[in-house]
CSV table of C-alpha atoms in Angstrom, one decimal:
chain,number,residue,atom,x,y,z
A,1,MET,CA,84.6,58.0,-14.1
A,2,THR,CA,82.0,56.0,-12.1
A,3,LEU,CA,82.5,53.1,-10.0
A,4,GLY,CA,79.7,50.7,-10.6
A,5,LYS,CA,81.4,47.0,-10.5
A,6,ASN,CA,84.1,47.9,-12.7
A,7,ILE,CA,87.4,46.7,-11.5
A,8,GLY,CA,89.4,49.0,-13.3
A,9,ALA,CA,87.2,52.1,-12.0
A,10,ALA,CA,87.7,51.3,-8.9
A,11,VAL,CA,91.2,50.5,-8.7
A,12,LEU,CA,91.6,54.2,-10.1
A,13,GLU,CA,89.2,55.3,-7.1
A,14,ALA,CA,91.2,53.7,-4.6
A,15,ALA,CA,94.3,55.1,-5.8
A,16,ASP,CA,93.3,58.5,-5.7
A,17,ARG,CA,91.8,57.9,-2.1
A,18,TYR,CA,94.9,56.7,-0.8
A,19,ARG,CA,97.2,58.9,-2.7
A,20,GLY,CA,100.6,58.9,-1.1
A,21,ARG,CA,100.3,55.5,0.3
A,22,ILE,CA,102.5,52.4,-0.9
A,23,ALA,CA,100.4,50.3,-2.9
A,24,PHE,CA,103.1,47.1,-3.6
A,25,SER,CA,106.5,46.5,-1.7
A,26,GLY,CA,109.1,44.1,-2.9
A,27,PRO,CA,112.6,43.2,-3.7
A,28,ASP,CA,112.5,45.8,-6.4
A,29,GLY,CA,111.4,48.6,-4.7
A,30,ASP,CA,107.9,50.3,-3.4
A,31,LEU,CA,105.1,51.4,-5.6
A,32,ASP,CA,102.9,53.9,-4.2
A,33,TYR,CA,99.5,54.5,-5.3
A,34,GLU,CA,99.6,57.3,-7.4
A,35,SER,CA,102.4,55.4,-9.7
A,36,PHE,CA,100.0,52.1,-9.5
A,37,ALA,CA,97.1,54.6,-11.4
A,38,SER,CA,99.5,55.7,-13.8
A,39,LEU,CA,100.4,52.0,-14.7
A,40,VAL,CA,96.9,51.0,-15.1
A,41,ALA,CA,96.3,54.1,-17.5
A,42,MET,CA,99.2,53.2,-19.6
A,43,LEU,CA,98.4,50.1,-20.1
A,44,ALA,CA,94.5,50.6,-20.8
A,45,LEU,CA,96.0,52.9,-23.8
A,46,LEU,CA,98.6,50.5,-24.6
A,47,LEU,CA,95.9,47.9,-24.9
A,48,ARG,CA,93.4,50.2,-26.7
A,49,GLN,CA,96.0,51.1,-29.3
A,50,HIS,CA,96.8,47.4,-30.4
A,51,GLY,CA,92.8,47.1,-30.7
A,52,VAL,CA,91.1,45.6,-27.6
A,53,THR,CA,87.9,46.6,-27.0
A,54,ARG,CA,84.4,46.0,-25.1
A,55,GLY,CA,83.6,42.0,-25.4
A,56,ASP,CA,87.3,40.7,-25.9
A,57,CYS,CA,89.6,38.7,-24.0
A,58,VAL,CA,93.2,39.4,-23.0
A,59,ALA,CA,95.6,36.6,-21.5
A,60,VAL,CA,97.8,38.0,-18.9
A,61,ALA,CA,101.4,36.7,-19.6
A,62,VAL,CA,102.7,38.8,-16.9
A,63,ASP,CA,104.7,37.4,-14.2
A,64,GLU,CA,105.3,40.5,-11.4
A,65,PRO,CA,102.2,41.0,-9.6
A,66,ARG,CA,102.3,44.8,-9.7
A,67,GLU,CA,102.1,44.9,-13.6
A,68,ALA,CA,99.9,41.8,-13.7
A,69,ILE,CA,97.1,43.5,-11.2
A,70,ALA,CA,97.4,46.9,-13.4
A,71,ALA,CA,96.7,44.8,-16.3
A,72,ILE,CA,93.6,43.3,-15.1
A,73,ALA,CA,92.3,46.6,-13.9
A,74,ALA,CA,93.1,48.1,-17.5
A,75,CYS,CA,91.0,45.1,-19.2
A,76,SER,CA,88.3,46.0,-17.1
A,77,LEU,CA,88.2,49.5,-18.2
A,78,LEU,CA,87.9,48.9,-21.5
A,79,GLY,CA,85.2,46.2,-20.9
A,80,ALA,CA,87.5,43.3,-21.7
A,81,ALA,CA,87.5,40.1,-19.7
A,82,TRP,CA,90.6,38.6,-19.1
A,83,ALA,CA,92.2,35.3,-18.8
A,84,PRO,CA,95.5,33.5,-17.0
A,85,GLU,CA,98.4,32.3,-19.1
A,86,TYR,CA,98.5,29.0,-17.7
A,87,GLY,CA,94.9,28.7,-19.4
A,88,LEU,CA,96.2,28.9,-22.6
A,89,THR,CA,97.6,25.1,-22.9
A,90,SER,CA,94.0,24.4,-22.8
A,91,ARG,CA,92.2,24.8,-26.3
A,92,SER,CA,88.8,25.0,-24.8
A,93,ILE,CA,90.2,28.7,-23.1
A,94,ALA,CA,92.8,29.6,-25.9
A,95,ASP,CA,89.9,29.8,-28.6
A,96,HIS,CA,88.0,32.5,-26.7
A,97,VAL,CA,91.2,34.5,-26.0
A,98,THR,CA,91.3,37.8,-28.6
A,99,HIS,CA,95.1,39.2,-27.4
A,100,THR,CA,98.1,38.0,-25.4
A,101,LEU,CA,99.8,40.5,-23.0
A,102,ILE,CA,103.5,39.2,-22.7
A,103,ALA,CA,106.0,40.6,-20.0
A,104,PRO,CA,109.3,41.1,-21.4
A,105,GLY,CA,112.2,39.4,-20.2
A,106,PRO,CA,113.9,35.6,-20.2
A,107,ARG,CA,110.7,33.9,-20.3
A,108,LYS,CA,109.4,36.0,-23.5
A,109,SER,CA,110.1,33.2,-26.1
A,110,ASP,CA,108.6,30.5,-23.8
A,111,ARG,CA,105.2,32.1,-23.4
A,112,VAL,CA,101.9,30.2,-24.9
A,113,ILE,CA,100.2,32.9,-27.1
A,114,ALA,CA,96.6,32.7,-28.3
A,115,GLY,CA,95.2,35.7,-30.6
A,116,LYS,CA,97.5,38.7,-31.0
A,117,ALA,CA,100.6,39.1,-29.1
A,118,ILE,CA,100.9,42.1,-27.3
A,119,ILE,CA,104.4,43.2,-26.1
A,120,PHE,CA,104.4,45.2,-22.5
A,121,ASP,CA,106.2,47.9,-23.9
A,122,LEU,CA,104.8,51.0,-22.3
A,123,HIS,CA,107.5,53.4,-24.3
A,124,PRO,CA,104.7,54.7,-26.9
A,125,VAL,CA,102.5,56.2,-24.6
A,126,SER,CA,105.0,57.2,-21.5
A,127,ALA,CA,105.1,60.4,-22.5
A,128,ILE,CA,101.8,61.6,-22.5
A,129,ASP,CA,99.2,61.8,-19.4
A,130,ALA,CA,97.6,58.6,-19.5
A,131,MET,CA,95.3,59.6,-17.0
A,132,ALA,CA,94.0,62.6,-18.7
A,133,VAL,CA,93.7,60.9,-21.9
A,134,LEU,CA,91.5,58.0,-20.1
A,135,ASN,CA,89.3,60.5,-18.1
A,136,ALA,CA,88.6,62.9,-21.6
A,137,GLU,CA,87.8,59.8,-23.8
A,138,LYS,CA,86.0,57.8,-21.3
A,139,PRO,CA,86.8,54.2,-21.8
A,140,ASP,CA,84.2,51.7,-23.1
A,141,GLY,CA,83.4,49.5,-19.7
A,142,PHE,CA,81.2,46.8,-19.8
A,143,SER,CA,78.0,46.4,-21.2
A,144,ASP,CA,75.2,43.9,-20.7
A,145,GLY,CA,76.2,42.3,-23.9
A,146,SER,CA,80.2,42.0,-22.6
A,147,ASN,CA,79.2,40.9,-19.1
A,148,MET,CA,82.8,38.4,-18.8
A,149,SER,CA,85.1,39.7,-16.3
A,150,ARG,CA,87.6,36.5,-16.3
A,151,LEU,CA,87.6,33.6,-18.4
A,152,GLY,CA,88.8,31.3,-15.3
A,153,ALA,CA,90.9,28.1,-15.8
A,154,SER,CA,89.2,25.2,-13.8
A,155,SER,CA,89.8,22.1,-13.2
A,156,GLY,CA,86.1,21.5,-12.2
A,157,THR,CA,85.1,17.8,-10.6
A,158,THR,CA,86.7,16.1,-13.6
A,159,GLY,CA,90.3,17.2,-13.6
A,160,GLU,CA,90.2,18.3,-17.0
A,161,LYS,CA,90.9,21.8,-17.8
A,162,LYS,CA,87.5,24.1,-18.7
A,163,ALA,CA,87.0,27.6,-19.6
A,164,ILE,CA,84.6,29.0,-17.0
A,165,TYR,CA,82.6,31.9,-17.5
A,166,VAL,CA,83.0,34.7,-14.4
A,167,SER,CA,80.4,37.7,-14.7
A,168,VAL,CA,81.4,41.3,-13.9
A,169,GLU,CA,78.7,41.1,-11.1
A,170,ASP,CA,80.2,37.5,-9.3
A,171,GLU,CA,83.5,38.7,-9.7
A,172,TRP,CA,82.9,42.0,-7.5
A,173,ALA,CA,81.2,40.1,-5.0
A,174,ARG,CA,84.4,38.0,-4.5
A,175,ILE,CA,86.6,40.8,-4.6
A,176,THR,CA,84.8,43.1,-2.0
A,177,TRP,CA,84.2,39.9,0.2
A,178,VAL,CA,86.4,40.2,3.4
A,179,SER,CA,87.2,37.8,5.4
A,180,ALA,CA,86.2,38.0,9.2
A,181,ALA,CA,89.8,37.4,10.3
A,182,THR,CA,91.0,40.0,7.9
A,183,PRO,CA,91.9,43.2,10.2
A,184,ARG,CA,89.5,46.2,9.8
A,185,ASN,CA,90.1,50.0,10.3
A,186,GLN,CA,93.5,50.2,10.0
A,187,ARG,CA,95.9,49.8,7.2
A,188,PHE,CA,97.5,46.3,6.8
A,189,THR,CA,99.8,44.6,4.5
A,190,SER,CA,99.0,41.4,2.9
A,191,MET,CA,101.3,38.6,1.5
A,192,CYS,CA,99.3,36.8,-1.5
A,193,LEU,CA,101.1,33.1,-2.3
A,194,PHE,CA,98.9,32.6,-4.9
A,195,ARG,CA,99.9,33.5,-8.5
A,196,SER,CA,98.5,37.0,-9.9
A,197,ASP,CA,96.7,35.5,-12.6
A,198,SER,CA,94.9,32.9,-10.4
A,199,GLY,CA,91.3,34.0,-9.7
A,200,VAL,CA,92.3,34.2,-5.7
A,201,GLY,CA,95.8,35.5,-6.3
A,202,ALA,CA,94.3,38.3,-8.2
A,203,ASN,CA,91.0,38.8,-6.1
A,204,THR,CA,93.2,39.1,-2.9
A,205,ARG,CA,95.6,41.7,-4.3
A,206,ILE,CA,92.8,43.9,-5.6
A,207,ARG,CA,90.9,43.6,-2.4
A,208,THR,CA,94.2,44.6,-0.5
A,209,LEU,CA,94.3,47.8,-3.0
A,210,LEU,CA,90.5,48.6,-2.3
A,211,SER,CA,91.2,49.1,1.2
A,212,GLY,CA,94.7,50.8,1.0
A,213,GLY,CA,96.7,48.2,2.2
A,214,VAL,CA,100.3,47.1,0.9
A,215,ASN,CA,100.5,44.0,-1.5
A,216,ILE,CA,103.9,42.4,-0.7
A,217,GLU,CA,105.4,40.9,-3.9
A,218,ARG,CA,107.8,37.9,-4.4
A,219,ALA,CA,107.3,36.5,-0.5
A,220,GLY,CA,110.6,34.8,0.5
A,221,PRO,CA,112.3,34.5,4.0
A,222,LEU,CA,114.3,37.5,3.4
A,223,VAL,CA,110.9,39.3,2.8
A,224,LEU,CA,109.6,37.6,5.9
A,225,ALA,CA,112.4,38.8,8.1
A,226,ARG,CA,112.2,42.3,7.1
A,227,LYS,CA,108.5,43.3,6.3
A,228,GLU,CA,105.3,43.8,8.5
A,229,ILE,CA,102.7,40.9,7.4
A,230,SER,CA,99.3,41.6,8.7
A,231,GLN,CA,98.2,38.7,6.4
A,232,THR,CA,99.6,35.8,4.4
A,233,VAL,CA,97.1,34.0,1.9
A,234,GLY,CA,98.0,30.4,0.5
A,235,SER,CA,97.3,27.1,-0.4
A,236,PRO,CA,98.8,24.3,1.9
A,237,GLU,CA,101.8,23.2,-0.6
A,238,GLN,CA,102.6,26.9,-0.9
A,239,TYR,CA,102.7,27.1,3.0
A,240,THR,CA,104.7,23.8,3.0
A,241,LYS,CA,107.3,25.4,0.4
A,242,LEU,CA,107.8,28.8,2.6
A,243,PHE,CA,108.5,27.0,5.8
A,244,ALA,CA,111.0,25.0,4.2
A,245,SER,CA,112.5,28.4,2.7
A,246,MET,CA,112.4,30.0,5.9
A,247,HIS,CA,113.9,26.9,7.7
A,248,ASN,CA,116.7,26.8,5.4
A,249,ALA,CA,117.2,30.5,5.6
A,250,GLY,CA,117.3,30.5,9.4
A,251,VAL,CA,114.3,32.6,9.8
A,252,GLU,CA,112.2,32.1,12.6
A,253,ARG,CA,109.3,34.5,13.5
A,254,GLN,CA,105.5,33.8,14.0
A,255,LEU,CA,103.2,35.9,11.7
A,256,PRO,CA,99.9,37.3,12.9
A,257,LEU,CA,97.3,35.7,10.4
A,258,ALA,CA,97.3,32.8,7.9
A,259,LEU,CA,94.7,32.4,5.2
A,260,VAL,CA,95.0,28.7,4.2
A,261,GLY,CA,92.7,27.1,1.2
A,262,GLY,CA,91.6,23.5,1.6
A,263,ALA,CA,88.7,21.6,3.3
A,264,ARG,CA,90.3,20.5,6.4
A,265,PRO,CA,94.0,20.3,6.4
A,266,GLY,CA,95.8,17.5,8.0
A,267,GLU,CA,97.1,17.6,11.9
A,268,VAL,CA,100.8,17.6,10.9
A,269,PHE,CA,100.2,20.8,8.7
A,270,MET,CA,98.6,22.5,11.2
A,271,ASN,CA,101.0,21.8,13.9
A,272,ALA,CA,103.3,23.7,11.7
A,273,MET,CA,100.6,26.5,10.8
A,274,ARG,CA,100.4,27.0,14.2
A,275,LYS,CA,104.1,27.4,14.9
A,276,HIS,CA,104.5,29.9,12.3
A,277,PHE,CA,101.1,32.4,13.0
A,278,GLU,CA,99.3,33.6,15.8
A,279,ARG,CA,95.8,33.0,14.0
A,280,ILE,CA,94.9,30.4,11.3
A,281,THR,CA,91.7,30.8,8.9
A,282,VAL,CA,90.8,27.9,6.9
A,283,PHE,CA,88.5,28.7,3.9
A,284,TYR,CA,86.8,26.5,1.8
A,285,GLY,CA,85.6,27.2,-1.8
A,286,SER,CA,86.3,26.7,-6.0
A,287,THR,CA,87.5,28.3,-9.0
A,288,GLU,CA,83.6,28.2,-10.0
A,289,LEU,CA,82.3,30.2,-6.8
A,290,GLY,CA,85.3,31.4,-5.2
A,291,SER,CA,85.3,31.4,-1.1
A,292,VAL,CA,82.2,29.8,0.2
A,293,ALA,CA,83.0,29.3,3.8
A,294,GLU,CA,85.6,29.8,6.6
A,295,TYR,CA,86.7,29.3,10.1
A,296,THR,CA,89.2,31.3,12.3
A,297,ILE,CA,91.1,28.7,14.4
A,298,ALA,CA,91.3,30.1,18.3
A,299,ALA,CA,95.0,29.7,19.6
A,300,ASP,CA,94.4,26.9,22.1
A,301,GLU,CA,91.5,25.3,19.8
A,302,SER,CA,91.5,21.7,18.8
A,303,TYR,CA,90.1,22.3,15.0
A,304,ASP,CA,87.8,19.8,14.2
A,305,GLY,CA,86.9,20.8,10.5
A,306,ARG,CA,84.3,23.3,10.7
A,307,LEU,CA,83.6,26.0,8.4
A,308,GLU,CA,81.0,28.5,8.3
A,309,PRO,CA,79.2,28.9,5.2
A,310,ILE,CA,80.1,32.9,4.1
A,311,ASN,CA,76.0,33.6,3.6
A,312,ASN,CA,76.0,36.6,1.4
A,313,LEU,CA,78.2,35.0,-1.3
A,314,ALA,CA,76.3,31.2,-1.6
A,315,ASP,CA,74.7,28.8,-0.1
A,316,VAL,CA,75.4,25.3,0.7
A,317,GLN,CA,73.6,22.6,1.0
A,318,ILE,CA,74.2,18.4,1.9
A,319,VAL,CA,71.9,16.3,-0.2
A,320,ASP,CA,71.4,12.7,-1.3
A,321,ASP,CA,72.2,10.9,-4.3
A,322,GLU,CA,68.7,12.0,-5.5
A,323,HIS,CA,69.2,15.3,-4.8
A,324,ARG,CA,67.4,15.8,-1.6
A,325,PRO,CA,68.1,17.6,1.1
A,326,VAL,CA,69.7,15.3,4.3
A,327,SER,CA,69.3,15.6,7.9
A,328,ASP,CA,72.2,17.6,10.0
A,329,GLY,CA,74.9,15.2,10.9
A,330,THR,CA,74.1,12.7,7.8
A,331,ILE,CA,76.9,12.9,5.3
A,332,GLY,CA,75.8,13.7,1.5
A,333,ARG,CA,76.9,15.2,-1.4
A,334,VAL,CA,78.0,19.2,-1.4
A,335,ARG,CA,75.9,21.3,-3.4
A,336,ILE,CA,76.4,25.0,-3.4
A,337,ARG,CA,74.6,28.2,-5.2
A,338,GLY,CA,76.0,31.5,-5.7
A,339,LYS,CA,74.2,34.8,-4.7
A,340,HIS,CA,75.5,36.9,-7.3
A,341,GLY,CA,75.0,35.1,-10.5
A,342,MET,CA,76.3,31.4,-11.3
A,343,PRO,CA,79.1,30.6,-13.6
A,344,HIS,CA,79.2,28.2,-16.2
A,345,TYR,CA,81.4,26.3,-18.1
A,346,ILE,CA,81.9,27.5,-22.1
A,347,ASP,CA,81.1,25.3,-25.1
A,348,ASP,CA,81.1,22.3,-22.6
A,349,ASP,CA,77.3,21.0,-22.2
A,350,ILE,CA,78.9,17.7,-20.5
A,351,ALA,CA,81.0,19.0,-18.2
A,352,ASN,CA,77.8,21.3,-17.1
A,353,SER,CA,75.2,19.2,-17.0
A,354,LYS,CA,77.6,17.1,-14.6
A,355,SER,CA,78.3,19.8,-12.4
A,356,PHE,CA,75.7,22.2,-12.7
A,357,ARG,CA,72.0,21.4,-12.2
A,358,ASN,CA,69.3,23.0,-11.1
A,359,GLY,CA,70.7,26.3,-10.1
A,360,TRP,CA,73.3,24.0,-8.0
A,361,PHE,CA,76.9,23.4,-8.4
A,362,PHE,CA,78.7,20.3,-7.4
A,363,PRO,CA,81.9,20.3,-6.4
A,364,GLY,CA,82.6,16.6,-6.1
A,365,ASP,CA,83.1,16.5,-2.2
A,366,LEU,CA,81.4,14.6,0.6
A,367,GLY,CA,79.9,16.5,3.6
A,368,ARG,CA,77.9,17.1,6.7
A,369,ILE,CA,76.2,20.3,8.5
A,370,ASP,CA,76.1,19.7,12.2
A,371,ASP,CA,73.9,20.7,14.5
A,372,LEU,CA,75.4,24.5,14.7
A,373,GLY,CA,75.0,24.7,11.1
A,374,PHE,CA,78.5,24.4,10.6
A,375,LEU,CA,80.0,22.5,7.1
A,376,HIS,CA,82.0,19.6,7.7
A,377,ILE,CA,84.1,18.4,4.5
A,378,GLU,CA,84.7,14.6,4.8
A,379,GLY,CA,86.1,13.6,1.8
A,380,ARG,CA,85.6,13.3,-2.3
A,381,SER,CA,82.5,11.7,-4.0
A,382,ASN,CA,84.6,10.1,-6.9
A,383,ASP,CA,88.4,9.3,-7.8
A,384,THR,CA,89.0,12.8,-8.2
A,385,ALA,CA,92.0,14.2,-5.9
A,386,ASN,CA,92.6,17.6,-4.7
A,387,LEU,CA,96.5,18.6,-4.6
A,388,GLY,CA,96.4,22.0,-3.0
A,389,GLY,CA,93.5,23.1,-4.9
A,390,VAL,CA,94.3,21.6,-8.1
A,391,LYS,CA,91.4,19.1,-9.1
A,392,MET,CA,92.6,16.0,-11.1
A,393,ASP,CA,91.1,12.9,-12.4
A,394,MET,CA,92.8,10.0,-10.8
A,395,LEU,CA,91.1,7.6,-13.8
A,396,ARG,CA,92.1,9.5,-16.4
A,397,TYR,CA,95.6,9.1,-15.2
A,398,ASP,CA,95.3,5.1,-14.7
A,399,ASP,CA,93.6,4.6,-18.1
A,400,PHE,CA,96.9,6.4,-19.6
A,401,ILE,CA,99.3,4.4,-17.4
A,402,GLN,CA,97.6,1.2,-17.9
A,403,ASN,CA,97.6,1.9,-21.8
A,404,PHE,CA,101.4,2.9,-21.9
A,405,SER,CA,103.9,0.9,-23.8
A,406,GLY,CA,106.1,-1.0,-21.6
A,407,ILE,CA,104.0,-1.0,-18.7
A,408,GLU,CA,102.2,-4.1,-17.5
A,409,ASP,CA,99.8,-2.6,-15.0
A,410,GLY,CA,99.7,0.4,-12.9
A,411,TYR,CA,97.6,3.4,-11.4
A,412,CYS,CA,98.2,6.5,-9.3
A,413,PHE,CA,97.7,7.2,-5.4
A,414,VAL,CA,97.6,9.8,-3.2
A,415,LYS,CA,99.3,10.2,0.1
A,416,ALA,CA,100.2,13.1,2.6
A,417,ASP,CA,103.9,13.9,3.1
A,418,GLU,CA,105.3,15.1,6.4
A,419,PHE,CA,103.4,18.1,6.8
A,420,GLY,CA,100.3,16.5,5.7
A,421,VAL,CA,100.0,18.2,2.2
A,422,ASP,CA,98.6,15.3,-0.1
A,423,ARG,CA,101.1,14.0,-2.9
A,424,LEU,CA,100.8,12.2,-6.2
A,425,PHE,CA,102.3,8.9,-6.7
A,426,PHE,CA,102.5,6.1,-9.1
A,427,ILE,CA,103.0,2.7,-8.8
A,428,LEU,CA,104.0,1.0,-12.1
A,429,ARG,CA,104.4,-3.4,-13.1
A,430,PHE,CA,106.9,-3.0,-16.2
A,431,ALA,CA,106.8,-5.5,-19.3
A,432,GLU,CA,109.4,-8.0,-19.0
A,433,GLY,CA,112.5,-6.4,-20.9
A,434,SER,CA,111.3,-2.9,-21.2
A,435,ASP,CA,113.7,0.0,-20.4
A,436,ILE,CA,112.7,1.0,-17.4
A,437,GLY,CA,114.4,4.6,-17.3
A,438,LYS,CA,113.0,5.6,-21.0
A,439,THR,CA,109.5,4.1,-20.2
A,440,VAL,CA,109.3,6.4,-17.4
A,441,ILE,CA,110.6,9.6,-19.2
A,442,ASP,CA,108.5,8.9,-22.3
A,443,LEU,CA,105.6,8.4,-19.6
A,444,LEU,CA,105.7,11.8,-18.0
A,445,GLN,CA,106.6,13.3,-21.3
A,446,ASN,CA,103.5,12.1,-22.9
A,447,MET,CA,101.1,12.5,-20.1
A,448,GLN,CA,101.9,16.0,-20.0
A,449,SER,CA,100.6,16.7,-23.3
A,450,GLU,CA,97.3,15.7,-22.4
A,451,SER,CA,94.7,18.3,-21.5
A,452,TRP,CA,93.7,17.0,-18.4
A,453,PHE,CA,97.1,16.7,-16.9
A,454,ASN,CA,97.1,19.0,-13.9
A,455,ALA,CA,100.0,17.5,-11.9
A,456,GLY,CA,103.1,15.3,-11.7
A,457,PRO,CA,104.1,12.7,-9.7
A,458,THR,CA,106.0,12.9,-6.3
A,459,ALA,CA,108.0,9.8,-7.0
A,460,ILE,CA,107.2,6.6,-9.0
A,461,TYR,CA,107.7,3.2,-7.8
A,462,ALA,CA,108.1,-0.3,-9.7
A,463,SER,CA,106.3,-3.5,-8.0
A,464,ARG,CA,105.5,-6.6,-9.5
A,465,GLU,CA,102.2,-6.5,-7.2
A,466,VAL,CA,99.9,-4.0,-8.4
A,467,PRO,CA,97.0,-4.1,-5.7
A,468,ARG,CA,93.5,-4.6,-6.9
A,469,THR,CA,90.1,-6.1,-6.2
A,470,GLU,CA,88.6,-9.7,-7.9
A,471,THR,CA,86.9,-7.3,-10.4
A,472,GLY,CA,89.9,-5.4,-11.1
A,473,LYS,CA,89.6,-2.0,-9.2
A,474,ALA,CA,92.5,-0.2,-7.9
A,475,ILE,CA,92.7,-0.5,-4.0
A,476,ARG,CA,95.0,2.6,-3.8
A,477,GLN,CA,95.4,2.8,0.1
A,478,LYS,CA,97.1,-1.1,0.0
A,479,ALA,CA,99.5,0.4,-3.2
A,480,SER,CA,100.3,3.4,-0.5
A,481,ASP,CA,101.1,1.0,2.4
A,482,LEU,CA,103.0,-1.5,-0.3
A,483,CYS,CA,105.3,1.4,-1.6
A,484,ALA,CA,106.1,2.8,1.9
A,485,GLU,CA,108.1,-0.4,2.1
A,486,LEU,CA,109.9,-0.1,-1.2
A,487,SER,CA,112.6,2.7,-2.5
A,488,PRO,CA,111.4,4.8,-5.6
A,489,ILE,CA,113.0,4.3,-9.0
A,490,LEU,CA,112.2,7.9,-9.8
A,491,GLU,CA,111.7,11.4,-7.4
A,492,LYS,CA,111.3,14.6,-8.5
A,493,SER,CA,115.1,14.9,-8.3
A,494,GLY,CA,115.7,12.6,-11.2
A,495,ILE,CA,115.9,8.4,-11.9
A,496,ALA,CA,116.7,6.7,-9.0
């Protein structure tokens, strides 16, 4: 079996190279590389028995990281692309999925299914030497006509979920890229907080396998207290939850290295990160192009938001509204060009025309490049918010709120919490005589069924004043200040 750029073949070669080492470690025990390779082979045969072949696309509805990553590797061996389960709520993604691999367990009946359902049951293939069968029959792998490695679920620059084509070459470049901060020439353990069926979650775990490292599963305070962990990868929101669980469990420990997504984490959040990690690397990227810039912060450094472009993955430029490059220090629109193939949205010409122009991707960020060549992200270029890496179109939320029965006026705004992580809030003026509790519940239930819905509010405030300009535009900062003096009528725990 040749390596090429096939993820599955690469994982099997790594399993043979690191035979005897641990591949995954978690609450359910350890899984060594040889056993993981057998799991990949058995899943490849199971998928093939159910008709999966070159050019198909399999949604991975599997929760356990070791099983999800094995399924992704198995798809690659067969020349089939994979898609995340959470993307199936979008019709643009579900329409391109041919099969859904479903893990057994209590969640099975709640799964969203597209195409043909395949139950994760290895009993029919467990009695044979799956690896020997694969080596004898040679799985199809990819061809020039079936070059999609992953059908990503991207919220793009508008917040509406879209299907994004990620090629085999592009995915391979993302997986084989290693952060400058990651330990070299030694065995290391990696704890990834991103879900296994996300692009960064899958690629981080596969990258660890290719280097002979150990993936720590289902990270929690007890795992943190007992395990040696070389690096942790997550978003600000995921780290905030991790810190809270550590605090509640009484676990006090400083870990070696954190990789955190997000262009410029807030000061309060960074203070919490310094308390829990010896070194911190901030990385910036997108679902469309993966990581494109990073910076490792020294222990005594006052971080100013600088990021160093990853030149072997992408070019980054700052341009004006006419798409002309601007001089160093000038704030403009960020545009990115991948060096290993550019992705595109499938069956969405409008979104492609807005986000991809002349070979460049426009993520919707404002930024500048300083005289030392560092990239600084200064904010958003429109009313798109970024909540823990999930983009949302605030204008869609506003429009839905303002036209909902029982609400006279209202909109959404974003405000950082005590850890510096951005959260979503609603300010509403209810119609006279409306049932406030019922209206709020109906609003949220109806909103969640919309294709553009990516995040619910942390809290909802009722106010007779809904700040707007003379022309009717929302004044979000004023709304945030106003609500700071009010008590919410609803928080995530329920109606107040």
